[in-house]
Coordinates of C-alpha atoms in Angstrom, one line a residue:
Chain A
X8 CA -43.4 -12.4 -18.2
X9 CA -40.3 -14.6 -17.9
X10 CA -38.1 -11.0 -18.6
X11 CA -39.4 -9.4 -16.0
X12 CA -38.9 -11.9 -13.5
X13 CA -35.2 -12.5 -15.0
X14 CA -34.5 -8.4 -14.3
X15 CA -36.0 -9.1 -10.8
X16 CA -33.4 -11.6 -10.1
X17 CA -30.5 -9.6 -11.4
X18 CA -31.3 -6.5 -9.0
X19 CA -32.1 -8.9 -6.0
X20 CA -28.5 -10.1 -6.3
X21 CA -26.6 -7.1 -6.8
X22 CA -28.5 -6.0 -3.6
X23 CA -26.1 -8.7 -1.4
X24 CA -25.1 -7.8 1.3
X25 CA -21.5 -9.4 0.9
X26 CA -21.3 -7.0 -2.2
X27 CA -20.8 -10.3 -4.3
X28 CA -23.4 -10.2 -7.3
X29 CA -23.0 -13.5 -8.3
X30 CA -26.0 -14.8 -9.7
X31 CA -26.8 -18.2 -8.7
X32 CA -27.6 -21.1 -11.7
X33 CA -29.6 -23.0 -9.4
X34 CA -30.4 -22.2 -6.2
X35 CA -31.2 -24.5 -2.8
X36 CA -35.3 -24.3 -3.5
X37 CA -35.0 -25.8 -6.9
X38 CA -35.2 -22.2 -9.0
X39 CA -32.5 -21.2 -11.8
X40 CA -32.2 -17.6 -12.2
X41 CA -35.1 -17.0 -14.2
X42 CA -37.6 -18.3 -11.7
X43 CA -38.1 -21.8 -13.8
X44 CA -36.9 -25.4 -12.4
X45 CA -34.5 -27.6 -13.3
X46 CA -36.1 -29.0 -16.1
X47 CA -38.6 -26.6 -17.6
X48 CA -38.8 -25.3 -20.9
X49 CA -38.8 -21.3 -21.5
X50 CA -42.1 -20.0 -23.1
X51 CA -42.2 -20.7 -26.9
X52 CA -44.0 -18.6 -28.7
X53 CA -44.7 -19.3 -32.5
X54 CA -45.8 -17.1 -35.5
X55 CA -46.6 -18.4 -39.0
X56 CA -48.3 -15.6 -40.5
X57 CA -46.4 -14.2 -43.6
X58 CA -43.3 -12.2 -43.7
X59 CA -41.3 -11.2 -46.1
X60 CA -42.2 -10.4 -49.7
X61 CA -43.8 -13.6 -50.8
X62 CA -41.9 -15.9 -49.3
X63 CA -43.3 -19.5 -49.9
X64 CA -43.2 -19.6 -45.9
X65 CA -42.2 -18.1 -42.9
X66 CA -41.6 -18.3 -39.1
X67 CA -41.1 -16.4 -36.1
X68 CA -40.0 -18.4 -32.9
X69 CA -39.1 -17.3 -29.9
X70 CA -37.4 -19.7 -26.7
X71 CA -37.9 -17.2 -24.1
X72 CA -36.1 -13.9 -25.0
X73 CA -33.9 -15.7 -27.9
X74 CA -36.0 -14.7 -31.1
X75 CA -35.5 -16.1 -34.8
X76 CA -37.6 -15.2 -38.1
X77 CA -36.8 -17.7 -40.8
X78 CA -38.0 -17.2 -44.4
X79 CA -37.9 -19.8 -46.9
X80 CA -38.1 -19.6 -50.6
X81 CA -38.4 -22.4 -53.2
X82 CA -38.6 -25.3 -54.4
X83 CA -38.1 -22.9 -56.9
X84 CA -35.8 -22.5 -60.3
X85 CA -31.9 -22.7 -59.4
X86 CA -30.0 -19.0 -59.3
X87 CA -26.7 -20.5 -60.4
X88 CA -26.8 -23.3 -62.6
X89 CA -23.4 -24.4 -61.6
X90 CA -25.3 -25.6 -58.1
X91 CA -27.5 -27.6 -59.3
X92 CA -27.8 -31.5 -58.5
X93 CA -29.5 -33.3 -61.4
X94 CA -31.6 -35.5 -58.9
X95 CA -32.8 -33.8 -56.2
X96 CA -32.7 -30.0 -55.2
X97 CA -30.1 -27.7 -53.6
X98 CA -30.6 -26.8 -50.1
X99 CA -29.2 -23.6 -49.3
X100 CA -29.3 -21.5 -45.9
X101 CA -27.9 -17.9 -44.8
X102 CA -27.7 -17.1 -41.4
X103 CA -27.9 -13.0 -40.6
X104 CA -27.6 -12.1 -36.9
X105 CA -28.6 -8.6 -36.5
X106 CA -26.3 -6.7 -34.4
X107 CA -28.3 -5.5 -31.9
X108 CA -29.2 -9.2 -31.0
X109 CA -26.7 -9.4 -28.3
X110 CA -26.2 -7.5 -25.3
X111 CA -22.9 -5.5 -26.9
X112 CA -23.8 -4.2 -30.4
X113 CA -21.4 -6.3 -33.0
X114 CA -21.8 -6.2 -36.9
X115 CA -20.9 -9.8 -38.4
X116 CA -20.3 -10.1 -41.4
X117 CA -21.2 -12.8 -44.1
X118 CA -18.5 -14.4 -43.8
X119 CA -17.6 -15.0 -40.4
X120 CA -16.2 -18.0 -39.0
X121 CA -18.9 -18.9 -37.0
X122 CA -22.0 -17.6 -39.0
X123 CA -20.9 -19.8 -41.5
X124 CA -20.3 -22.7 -39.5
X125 CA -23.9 -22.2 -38.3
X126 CA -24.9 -22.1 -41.5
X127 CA -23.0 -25.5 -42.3
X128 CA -24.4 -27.5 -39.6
X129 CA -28.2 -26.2 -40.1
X130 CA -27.7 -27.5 -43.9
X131 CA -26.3 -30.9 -43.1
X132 CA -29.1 -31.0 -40.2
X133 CA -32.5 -30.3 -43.1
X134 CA -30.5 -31.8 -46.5
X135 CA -31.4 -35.6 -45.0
X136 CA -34.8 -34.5 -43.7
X137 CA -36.1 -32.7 -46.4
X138 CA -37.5 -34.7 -49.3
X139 CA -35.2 -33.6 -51.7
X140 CA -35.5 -36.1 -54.5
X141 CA -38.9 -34.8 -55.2
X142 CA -37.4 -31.7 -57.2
X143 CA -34.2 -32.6 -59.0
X144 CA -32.5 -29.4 -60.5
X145 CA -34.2 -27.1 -58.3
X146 CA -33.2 -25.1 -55.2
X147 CA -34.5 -24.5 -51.6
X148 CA -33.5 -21.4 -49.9
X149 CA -33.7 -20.8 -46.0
X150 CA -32.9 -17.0 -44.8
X151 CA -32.5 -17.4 -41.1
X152 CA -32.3 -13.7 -39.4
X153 CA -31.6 -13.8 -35.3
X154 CA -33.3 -10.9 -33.8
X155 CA -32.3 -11.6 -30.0
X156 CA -30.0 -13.7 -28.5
X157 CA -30.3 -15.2 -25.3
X158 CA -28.7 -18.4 -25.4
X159 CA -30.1 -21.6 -27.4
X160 CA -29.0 -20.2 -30.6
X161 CA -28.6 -23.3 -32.6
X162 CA -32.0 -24.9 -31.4
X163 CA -34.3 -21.8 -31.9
X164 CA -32.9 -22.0 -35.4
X165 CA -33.1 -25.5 -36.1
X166 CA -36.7 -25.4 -34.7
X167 CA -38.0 -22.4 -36.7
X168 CA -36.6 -23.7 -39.8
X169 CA -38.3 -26.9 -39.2
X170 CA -41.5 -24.5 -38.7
X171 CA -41.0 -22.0 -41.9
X172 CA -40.2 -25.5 -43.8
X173 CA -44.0 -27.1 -43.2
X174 CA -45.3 -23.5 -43.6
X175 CA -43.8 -23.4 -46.7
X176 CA -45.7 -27.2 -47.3
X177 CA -41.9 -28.3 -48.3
X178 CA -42.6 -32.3 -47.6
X179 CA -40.1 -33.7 -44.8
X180 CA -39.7 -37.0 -43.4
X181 CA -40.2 -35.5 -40.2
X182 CA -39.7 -32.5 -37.9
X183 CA -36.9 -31.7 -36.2
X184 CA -36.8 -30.4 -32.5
X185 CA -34.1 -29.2 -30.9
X186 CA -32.9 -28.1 -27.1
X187 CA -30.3 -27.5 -25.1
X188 CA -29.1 -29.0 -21.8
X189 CA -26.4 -28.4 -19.5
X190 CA -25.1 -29.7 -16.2
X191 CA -24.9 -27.7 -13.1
X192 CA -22.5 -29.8 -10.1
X193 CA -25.1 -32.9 -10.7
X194 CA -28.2 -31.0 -11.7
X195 CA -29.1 -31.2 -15.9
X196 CA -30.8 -28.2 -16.7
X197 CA -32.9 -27.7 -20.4
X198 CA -33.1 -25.0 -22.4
X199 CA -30.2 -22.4 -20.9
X200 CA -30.5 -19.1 -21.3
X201 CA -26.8 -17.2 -22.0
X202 CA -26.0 -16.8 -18.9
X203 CA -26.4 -20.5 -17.8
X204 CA -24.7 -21.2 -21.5
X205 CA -21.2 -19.0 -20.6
X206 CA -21.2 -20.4 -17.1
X207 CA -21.8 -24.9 -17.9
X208 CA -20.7 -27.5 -19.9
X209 CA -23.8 -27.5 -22.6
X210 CA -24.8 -29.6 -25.5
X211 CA -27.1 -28.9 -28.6
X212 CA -29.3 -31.9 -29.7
X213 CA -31.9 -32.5 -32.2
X214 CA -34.5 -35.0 -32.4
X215 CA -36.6 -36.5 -34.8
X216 CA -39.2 -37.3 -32.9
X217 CA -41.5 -39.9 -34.6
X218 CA -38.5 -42.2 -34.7
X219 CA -36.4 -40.5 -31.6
X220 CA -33.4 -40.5 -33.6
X221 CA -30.9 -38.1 -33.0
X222 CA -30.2 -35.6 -36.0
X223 CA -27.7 -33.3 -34.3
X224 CA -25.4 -33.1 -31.4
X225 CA -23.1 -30.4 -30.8
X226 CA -21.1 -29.6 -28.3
X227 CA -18.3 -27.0 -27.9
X228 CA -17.8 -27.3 -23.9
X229 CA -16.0 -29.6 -21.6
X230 CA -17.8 -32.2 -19.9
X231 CA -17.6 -35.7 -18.4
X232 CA -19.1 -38.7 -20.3
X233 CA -21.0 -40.0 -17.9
X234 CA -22.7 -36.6 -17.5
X235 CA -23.0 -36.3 -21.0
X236 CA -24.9 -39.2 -21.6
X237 CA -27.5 -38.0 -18.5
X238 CA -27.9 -35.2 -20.3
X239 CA -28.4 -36.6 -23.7
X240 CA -30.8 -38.6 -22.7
X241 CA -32.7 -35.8 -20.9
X242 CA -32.5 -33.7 -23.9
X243 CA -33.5 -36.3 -26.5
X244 CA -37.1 -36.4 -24.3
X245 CA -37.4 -32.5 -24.1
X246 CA -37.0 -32.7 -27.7
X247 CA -40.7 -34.5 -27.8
X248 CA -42.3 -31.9 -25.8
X249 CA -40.9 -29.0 -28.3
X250 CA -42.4 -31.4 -31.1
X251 CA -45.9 -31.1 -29.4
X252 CA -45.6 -27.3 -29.3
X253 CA -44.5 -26.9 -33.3
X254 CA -47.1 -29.6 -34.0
X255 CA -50.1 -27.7 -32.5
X256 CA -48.4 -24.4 -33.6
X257 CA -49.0 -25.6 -37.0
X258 CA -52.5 -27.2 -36.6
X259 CA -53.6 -24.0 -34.9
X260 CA -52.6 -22.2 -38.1
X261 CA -53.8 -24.4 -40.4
X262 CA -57.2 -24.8 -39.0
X263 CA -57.2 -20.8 -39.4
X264 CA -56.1 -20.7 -42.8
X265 CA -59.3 -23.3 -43.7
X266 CA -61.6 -21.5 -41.9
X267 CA -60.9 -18.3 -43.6
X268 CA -60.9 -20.2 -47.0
X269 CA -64.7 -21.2 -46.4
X270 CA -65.9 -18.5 -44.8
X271 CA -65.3 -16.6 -48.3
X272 CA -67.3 -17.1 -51.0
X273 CA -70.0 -19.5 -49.8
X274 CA -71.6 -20.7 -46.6
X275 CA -70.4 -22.8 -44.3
X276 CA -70.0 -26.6 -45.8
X277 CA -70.1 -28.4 -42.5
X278 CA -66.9 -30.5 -43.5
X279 CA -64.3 -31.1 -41.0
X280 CA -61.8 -29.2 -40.4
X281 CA -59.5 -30.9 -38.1
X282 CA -58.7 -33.7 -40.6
X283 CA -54.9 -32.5 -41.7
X284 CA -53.3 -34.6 -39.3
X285 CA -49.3 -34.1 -39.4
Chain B
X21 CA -14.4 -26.8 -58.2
X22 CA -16.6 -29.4 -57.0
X23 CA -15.0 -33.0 -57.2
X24 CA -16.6 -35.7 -59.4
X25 CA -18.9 -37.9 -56.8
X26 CA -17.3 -41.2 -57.3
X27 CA -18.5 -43.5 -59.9
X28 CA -21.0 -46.3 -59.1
X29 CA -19.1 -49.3 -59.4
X30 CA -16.8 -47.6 -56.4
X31 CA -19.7 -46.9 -54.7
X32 CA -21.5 -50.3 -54.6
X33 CA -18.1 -52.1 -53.8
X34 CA -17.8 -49.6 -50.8
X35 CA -21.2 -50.3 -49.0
X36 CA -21.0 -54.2 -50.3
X37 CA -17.8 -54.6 -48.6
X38 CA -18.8 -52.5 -45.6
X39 CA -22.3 -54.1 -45.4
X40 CA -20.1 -57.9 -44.9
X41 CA -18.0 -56.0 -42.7
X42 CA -14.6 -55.5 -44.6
X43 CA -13.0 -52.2 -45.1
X44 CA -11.5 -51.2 -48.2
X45 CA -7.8 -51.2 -46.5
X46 CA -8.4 -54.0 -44.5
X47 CA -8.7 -52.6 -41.0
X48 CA -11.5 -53.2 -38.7
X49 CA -14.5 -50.5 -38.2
X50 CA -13.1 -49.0 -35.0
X51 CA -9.6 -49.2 -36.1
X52 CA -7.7 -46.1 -37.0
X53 CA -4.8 -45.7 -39.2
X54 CA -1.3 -45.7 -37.5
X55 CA -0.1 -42.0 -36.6
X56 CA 3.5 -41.4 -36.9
X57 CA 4.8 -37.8 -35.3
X58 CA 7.6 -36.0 -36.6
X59 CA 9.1 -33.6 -35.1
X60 CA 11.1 -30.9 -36.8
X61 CA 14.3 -29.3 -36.2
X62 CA 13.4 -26.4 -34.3
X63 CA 11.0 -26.8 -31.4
X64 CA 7.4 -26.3 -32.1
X65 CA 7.3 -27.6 -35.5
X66 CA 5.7 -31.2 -36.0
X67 CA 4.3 -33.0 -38.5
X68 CA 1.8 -35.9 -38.5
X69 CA 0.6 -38.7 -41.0
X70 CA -2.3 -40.9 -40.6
X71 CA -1.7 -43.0 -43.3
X72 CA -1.5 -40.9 -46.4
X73 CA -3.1 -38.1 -44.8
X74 CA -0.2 -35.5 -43.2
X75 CA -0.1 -32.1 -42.0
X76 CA 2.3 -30.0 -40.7
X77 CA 2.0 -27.5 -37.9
X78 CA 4.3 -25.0 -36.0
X79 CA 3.7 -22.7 -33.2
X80 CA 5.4 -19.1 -33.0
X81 CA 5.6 -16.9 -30.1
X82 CA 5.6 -13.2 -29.5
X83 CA 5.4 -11.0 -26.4
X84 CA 2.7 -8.8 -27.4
X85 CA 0.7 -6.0 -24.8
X86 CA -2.2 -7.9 -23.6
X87 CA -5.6 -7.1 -23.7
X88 CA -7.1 -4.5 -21.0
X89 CA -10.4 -6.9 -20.4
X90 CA -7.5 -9.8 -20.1
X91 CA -4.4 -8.8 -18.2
X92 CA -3.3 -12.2 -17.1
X93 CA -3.7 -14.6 -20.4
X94 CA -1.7 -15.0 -23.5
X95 CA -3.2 -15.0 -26.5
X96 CA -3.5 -17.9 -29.0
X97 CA -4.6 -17.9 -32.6
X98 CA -5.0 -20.2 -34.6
X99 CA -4.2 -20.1 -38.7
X100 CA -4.8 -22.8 -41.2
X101 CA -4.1 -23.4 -44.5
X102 CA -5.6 -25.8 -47.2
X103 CA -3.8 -25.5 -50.2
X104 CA -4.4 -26.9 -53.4
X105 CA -1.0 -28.9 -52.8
X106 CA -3.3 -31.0 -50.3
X107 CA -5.6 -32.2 -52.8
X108 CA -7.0 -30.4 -56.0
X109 CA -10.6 -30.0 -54.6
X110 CA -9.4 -26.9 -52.5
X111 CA -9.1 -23.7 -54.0
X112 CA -6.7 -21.2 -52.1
X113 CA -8.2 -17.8 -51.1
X114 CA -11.8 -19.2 -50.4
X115 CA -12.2 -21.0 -47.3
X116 CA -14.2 -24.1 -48.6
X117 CA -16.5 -26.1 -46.6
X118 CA -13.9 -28.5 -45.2
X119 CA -12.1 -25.6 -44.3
X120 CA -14.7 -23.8 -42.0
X121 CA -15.0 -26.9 -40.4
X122 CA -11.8 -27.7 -39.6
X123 CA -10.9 -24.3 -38.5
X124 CA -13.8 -23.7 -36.6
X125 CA -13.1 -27.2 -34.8
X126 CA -9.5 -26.3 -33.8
X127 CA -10.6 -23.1 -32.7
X128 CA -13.4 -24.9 -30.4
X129 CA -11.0 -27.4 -29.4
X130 CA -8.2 -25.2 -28.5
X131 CA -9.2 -22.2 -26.9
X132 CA -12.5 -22.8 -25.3
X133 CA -11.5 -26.2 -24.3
X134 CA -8.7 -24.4 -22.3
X135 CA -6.3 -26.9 -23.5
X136 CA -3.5 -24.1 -22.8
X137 CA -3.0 -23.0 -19.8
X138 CA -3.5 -19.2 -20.7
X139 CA -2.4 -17.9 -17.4
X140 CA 0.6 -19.4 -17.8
X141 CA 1.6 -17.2 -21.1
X142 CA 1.7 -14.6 -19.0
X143 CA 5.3 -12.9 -18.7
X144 CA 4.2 -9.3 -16.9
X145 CA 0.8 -8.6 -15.7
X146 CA -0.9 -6.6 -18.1
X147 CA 2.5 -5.5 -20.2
X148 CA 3.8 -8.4 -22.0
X149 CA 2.4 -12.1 -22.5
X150 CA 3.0 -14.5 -24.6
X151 CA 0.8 -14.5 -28.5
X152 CA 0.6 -17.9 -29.9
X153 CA 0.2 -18.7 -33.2
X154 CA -0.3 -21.9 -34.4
X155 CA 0.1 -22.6 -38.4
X156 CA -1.9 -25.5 -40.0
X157 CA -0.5 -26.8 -43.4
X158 CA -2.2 -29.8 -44.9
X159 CA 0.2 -31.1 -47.3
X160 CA -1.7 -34.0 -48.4
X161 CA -5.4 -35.0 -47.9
X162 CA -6.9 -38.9 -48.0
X163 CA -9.2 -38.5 -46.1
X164 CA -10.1 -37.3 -42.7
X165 CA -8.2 -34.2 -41.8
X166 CA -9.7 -33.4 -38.9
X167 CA -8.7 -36.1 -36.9
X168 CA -5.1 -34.7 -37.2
X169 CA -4.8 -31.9 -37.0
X170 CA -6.0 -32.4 -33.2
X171 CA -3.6 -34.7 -32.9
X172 CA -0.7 -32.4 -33.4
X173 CA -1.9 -29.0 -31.6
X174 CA -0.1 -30.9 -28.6
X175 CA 3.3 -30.6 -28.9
X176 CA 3.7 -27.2 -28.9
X177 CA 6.9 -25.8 -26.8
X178 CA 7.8 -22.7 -26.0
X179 CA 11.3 -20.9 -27.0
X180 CA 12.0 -18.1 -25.0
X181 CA 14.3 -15.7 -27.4
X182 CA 16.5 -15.6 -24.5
X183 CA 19.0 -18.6 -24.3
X184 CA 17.2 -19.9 -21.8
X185 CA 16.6 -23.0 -21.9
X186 CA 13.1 -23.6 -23.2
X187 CA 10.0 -25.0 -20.8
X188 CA 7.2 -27.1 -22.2
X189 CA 4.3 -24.8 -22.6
X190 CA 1.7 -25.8 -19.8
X191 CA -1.2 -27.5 -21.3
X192 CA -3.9 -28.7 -19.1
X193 CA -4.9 -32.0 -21.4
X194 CA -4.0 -33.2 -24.3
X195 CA -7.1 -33.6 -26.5
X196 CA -7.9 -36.1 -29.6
X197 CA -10.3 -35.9 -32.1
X198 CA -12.0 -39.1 -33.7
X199 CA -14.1 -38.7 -36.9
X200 CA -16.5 -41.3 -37.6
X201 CA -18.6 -42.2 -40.9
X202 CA -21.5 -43.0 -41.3
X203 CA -23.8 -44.3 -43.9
X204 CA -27.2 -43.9 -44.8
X205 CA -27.5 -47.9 -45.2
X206 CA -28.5 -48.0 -41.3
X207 CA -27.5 -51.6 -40.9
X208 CA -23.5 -50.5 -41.6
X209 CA -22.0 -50.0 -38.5
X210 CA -20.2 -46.8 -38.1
X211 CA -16.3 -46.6 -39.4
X212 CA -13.8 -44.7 -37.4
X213 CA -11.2 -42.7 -39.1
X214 CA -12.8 -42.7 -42.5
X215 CA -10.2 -42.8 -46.3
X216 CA -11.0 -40.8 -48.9
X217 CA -13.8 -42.8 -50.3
X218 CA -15.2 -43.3 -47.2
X219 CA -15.7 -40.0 -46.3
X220 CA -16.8 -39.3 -50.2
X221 CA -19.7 -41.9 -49.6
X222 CA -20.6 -41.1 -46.0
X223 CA -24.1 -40.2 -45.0
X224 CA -22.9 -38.3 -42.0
X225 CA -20.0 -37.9 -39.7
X226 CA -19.4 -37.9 -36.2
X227 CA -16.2 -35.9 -34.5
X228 CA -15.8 -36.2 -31.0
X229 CA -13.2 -34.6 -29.2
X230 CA -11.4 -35.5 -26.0
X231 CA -9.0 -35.9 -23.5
X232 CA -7.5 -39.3 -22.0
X233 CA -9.5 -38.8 -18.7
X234 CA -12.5 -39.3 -19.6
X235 CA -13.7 -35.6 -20.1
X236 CA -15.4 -35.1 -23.7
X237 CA -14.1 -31.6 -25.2
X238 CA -16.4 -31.4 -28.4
X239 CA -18.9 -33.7 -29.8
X240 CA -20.1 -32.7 -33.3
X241 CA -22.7 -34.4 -35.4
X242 CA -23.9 -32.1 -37.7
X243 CA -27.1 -33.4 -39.5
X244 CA -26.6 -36.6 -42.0
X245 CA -28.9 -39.8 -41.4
X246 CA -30.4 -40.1 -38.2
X247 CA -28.8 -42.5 -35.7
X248 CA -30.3 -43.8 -32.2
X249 CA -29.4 -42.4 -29.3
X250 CA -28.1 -45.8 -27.9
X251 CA -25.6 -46.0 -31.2
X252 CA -23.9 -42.4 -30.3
X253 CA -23.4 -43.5 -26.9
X254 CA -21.9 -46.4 -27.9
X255 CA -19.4 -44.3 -30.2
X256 CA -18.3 -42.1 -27.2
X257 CA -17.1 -45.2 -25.7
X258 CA -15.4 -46.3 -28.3
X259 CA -13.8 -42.6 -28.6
X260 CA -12.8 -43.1 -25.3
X261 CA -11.1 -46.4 -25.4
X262 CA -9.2 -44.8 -28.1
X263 CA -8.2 -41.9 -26.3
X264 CA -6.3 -43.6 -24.1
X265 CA -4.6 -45.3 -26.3
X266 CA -3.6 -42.9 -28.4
X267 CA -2.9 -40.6 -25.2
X268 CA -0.2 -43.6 -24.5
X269 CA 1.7 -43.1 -27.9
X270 CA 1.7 -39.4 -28.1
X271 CA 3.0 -39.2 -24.6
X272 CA 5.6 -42.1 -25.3
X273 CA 6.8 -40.0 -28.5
X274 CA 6.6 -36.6 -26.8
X275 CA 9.1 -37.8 -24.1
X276 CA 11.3 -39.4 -26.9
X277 CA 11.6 -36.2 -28.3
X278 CA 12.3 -34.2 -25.3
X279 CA 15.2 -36.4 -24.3
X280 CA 16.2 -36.1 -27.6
X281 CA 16.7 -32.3 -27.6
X282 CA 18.1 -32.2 -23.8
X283 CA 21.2 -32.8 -25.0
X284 CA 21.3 -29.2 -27.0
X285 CA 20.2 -27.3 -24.4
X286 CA 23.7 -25.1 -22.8

């Protein structure tokens, strides 16, 4: 729904008649180029059915047209020996961005620059969160694989791993929830697409929300400190409304799962089946 | 090879010192270690040290054809090195961890920061401008690299291979980095500029880069322990403060220099 209005925007403005096709962040009534407003959220849209072959858990997200599958495998037995810590397990997370993900077609390689940087900042984001103490010599692995890209890179990744992690049933202290927010003249605007990402000052935060402390900020862009900590602010609260989302993604999925369960074998119990409170 | 994690005893004298508010080398939390900027013979070529904690860097320029998407702006790249002459946990060949990182934050701080004024590198509109390269040794590491290599991406001057007499390359800001430590022992405050063991022992860092006027360039806290909103605003500030001041030295030094050179030029 939300790409169809976006390619209704683009032709609109190439229609101008001052020949200018300068699409507009934010217009005068309130609407970004997409059709949303200043602080709304694109459509998320989760999937935790299986993927992969046998992966302990899996999880498709998508933030609008920005789309990441993430696979993880473990706790399971360490590949190289050499990596393992004798206390807790090894958390360990490749990015792949498929080439057709962005609008020009570009093959990255394993070891570029910013892949791995990605990869870096995703690992120092979960090693804290995840419970790690609970399997000493063992090793976690998280395949993250970007299908589309349409700004909000870091946060649809952070938040599906969060996902595939609690479908996997790896324990965590809590979730983590991330979004993006930018600042137009004095306007903050969540979640920007690519085009509002190449065109403002943005930053990347993550939230834990059940304590509201911040896991992650990044920010690669110029921009003032007083309208940084607007926008901080702004994004640390979005974060709790993506937590809601994940939260009754994963409720919704688990309730499925238990139904299924009963309804094989023998008749219905009549035991509860909302009781797995995250 | 992956360094020893340091032994217990150093550990609990780090966080019991830290937790009754002493540092290891006697400076305050927020206080940073004193920079000293060396400049080299040649233009270009400068080296800093924080302490124990130097690296060298020196910019080369080229007139190169420019880009058909970009007729009208040099080019800068951006090369570092970590050798094992810095410190033995670096192995040359493979970037290691430290090394993405600090690559990847000069590389954000530079060139989409617009520090350089790429326009400006321009000699003939989409025949000749000016390719910048900008070499990063570290030739010794205690701790805290990043912080410093920022530091010296700013005196950059260009040499035009004709006797002319060389202009100042035209940078829009000059931009700081400040890496703070912190531990997973919430009631330590934060530590700016972080040693060696510091930065061993940390639970999670915080760079923030920026410019003397107030503008914040980069801000990158990349997972560790969890810290309250209201604590990494309070850290901007105190990157801020210290921005300025070391925006005051830098400039001081610059000019030193200049003069210095002014007398050489025919």
């Amino acid at each position: 729904m939300s790409a169809d209005r976006l390619l209704l925007t683009l032709s609109d403005s190439s229609d101008s008649s001052d020949g200018h096709s300068r699409i507009e962040i934010l217009n005068t009534g309130g609407y970004r180029s997409d059709g949303r407003r200043q602080y709304e959220l694109r459509t998320i849209s989760i999937d935790l059915s299986p993927q992969g072959s046998g992966a302990d858990g899996s999880a498709s997200l998508t933030h609008g047209l920005t789309q990441v599958n993430v696979c993880v495998f473990g706790p399971r037995e360490a590949k190289m020996r050499s990596q393992t810590y004798h206390d807790r397990a090894n958390v360990n997370i490749e990015v792949a961005i498929a080439a057709f993900s962005a609008s020009e077609r570009r093959k990255r390689g394993r070891g570029d620059k910013r892949i791995l940087e990605l990869s870096q900042t995703l690992k120092s984001t979960f090693e804290p969160v995840i419970q790690t103490s609970l399997y000493p010599r063992s090793q976690i692995d998280i395949y993250i694989q970007v299908l589309q890209q349409d700004g909000g890179l870091l946060q649809a990744c952070v938040n599906a791993t969060t996902l595939a992690l609690a479908n996997a049933g790896i324990p965590m202290y809590d979730f983590v929830c991330a979004v993006t927010g930018g600042v137009h003249s004095t306007s903050a605007l969540l979640d920007l697409t690519l085009l509002e990402e190449n065109d403002l000052p943005n930053v990347t935060v993550a939230v834990m929300p059940r304590s509201g402390k911040i896991t992650l900020v990044s920010m690669e862009t110029r921009l003032h400190v007083d309208r940084f900590e607007e926008i901080f602010r702004l994004a640390g609260e979005a974060g709790t409304v993506i937590h809601r989302e994940m939260r009754r993604a994963v409720k919704d999925r688990t309730e499925q799962l238990v139904a299924s369960m009963q309804s094989v074998g023998r008749p219905s119990t009549g035991a509860d089946v909302g009781d797995n409170e995250y | 090879m992956r360094p020893p994690s340091p032994s217990i005893p150093e550990k609990e004298f780090l966080f019991s010192a830290l937790k009754q508010g002493l540092r290891l080398d006697g400076r305050e939390f927020f206080e940073t270690r004193p920079v000293t900027l060396t400049f080299g013979p040649e233009l270009g070529w400068v080296e800093c040290s924080l302490g124990k904690t130097r690296v060298l860097a020196q910019v080369d320029a080229k007139m190169i054809k420019p880009p058909p998407e970009r007729p009208f702006e040099g080019v800068i790249s951006i090369h570092s090195e970590i050798s094992p002459m810095a410190s033995s946990e670096f192995e040359l060949g493979r970037p290691s961890e430290e090394e993405v990182t600090i690559t990847r934050m000069l590389d954000k701080v530079i060139r989409r920061s617009d520090v350089v004024d790429k326009e400006s590198l321009c000699i003939l509109a989409g025949q000749r401008v000016w390719h910048l390269r900008l070499n990063v040794h570290c030739l010794s590491d205690s701790g805290n690299l990043l912080d410093y290599v920022e530091v010296i991406g700013e005196e950059v001057t260009v040499h035009h291979p004709t006797s002319r007499a060389p202009i100042p390359l035209s940078l829009h800001h000059n931009l700081y980095c400040f890496t703070f430590a912190f531990f997973s022992d919430t009631s330590i405050h934060p530590v700016l500029d972080p040693n060696h063991l510091e930065q061993r022992l940390n639970g999670g860092l915080i760079s923030i880069a920026l410019n003397a006027h107030h503008e914040l360039c980069v801000v990158q806290k990349s997972g560790g322990v969890p810290l309250e909103p209201a604590d990494v605003l309070r850290i901007v500030n105190v990157a801020v403060q210290k921005a300025k001041d070391l925006d005051v030295i830098v400039e001081s030094r610059l000019r030193e220099d200049w003069e210095g050179r002014k007398v050489e030029v025919r």
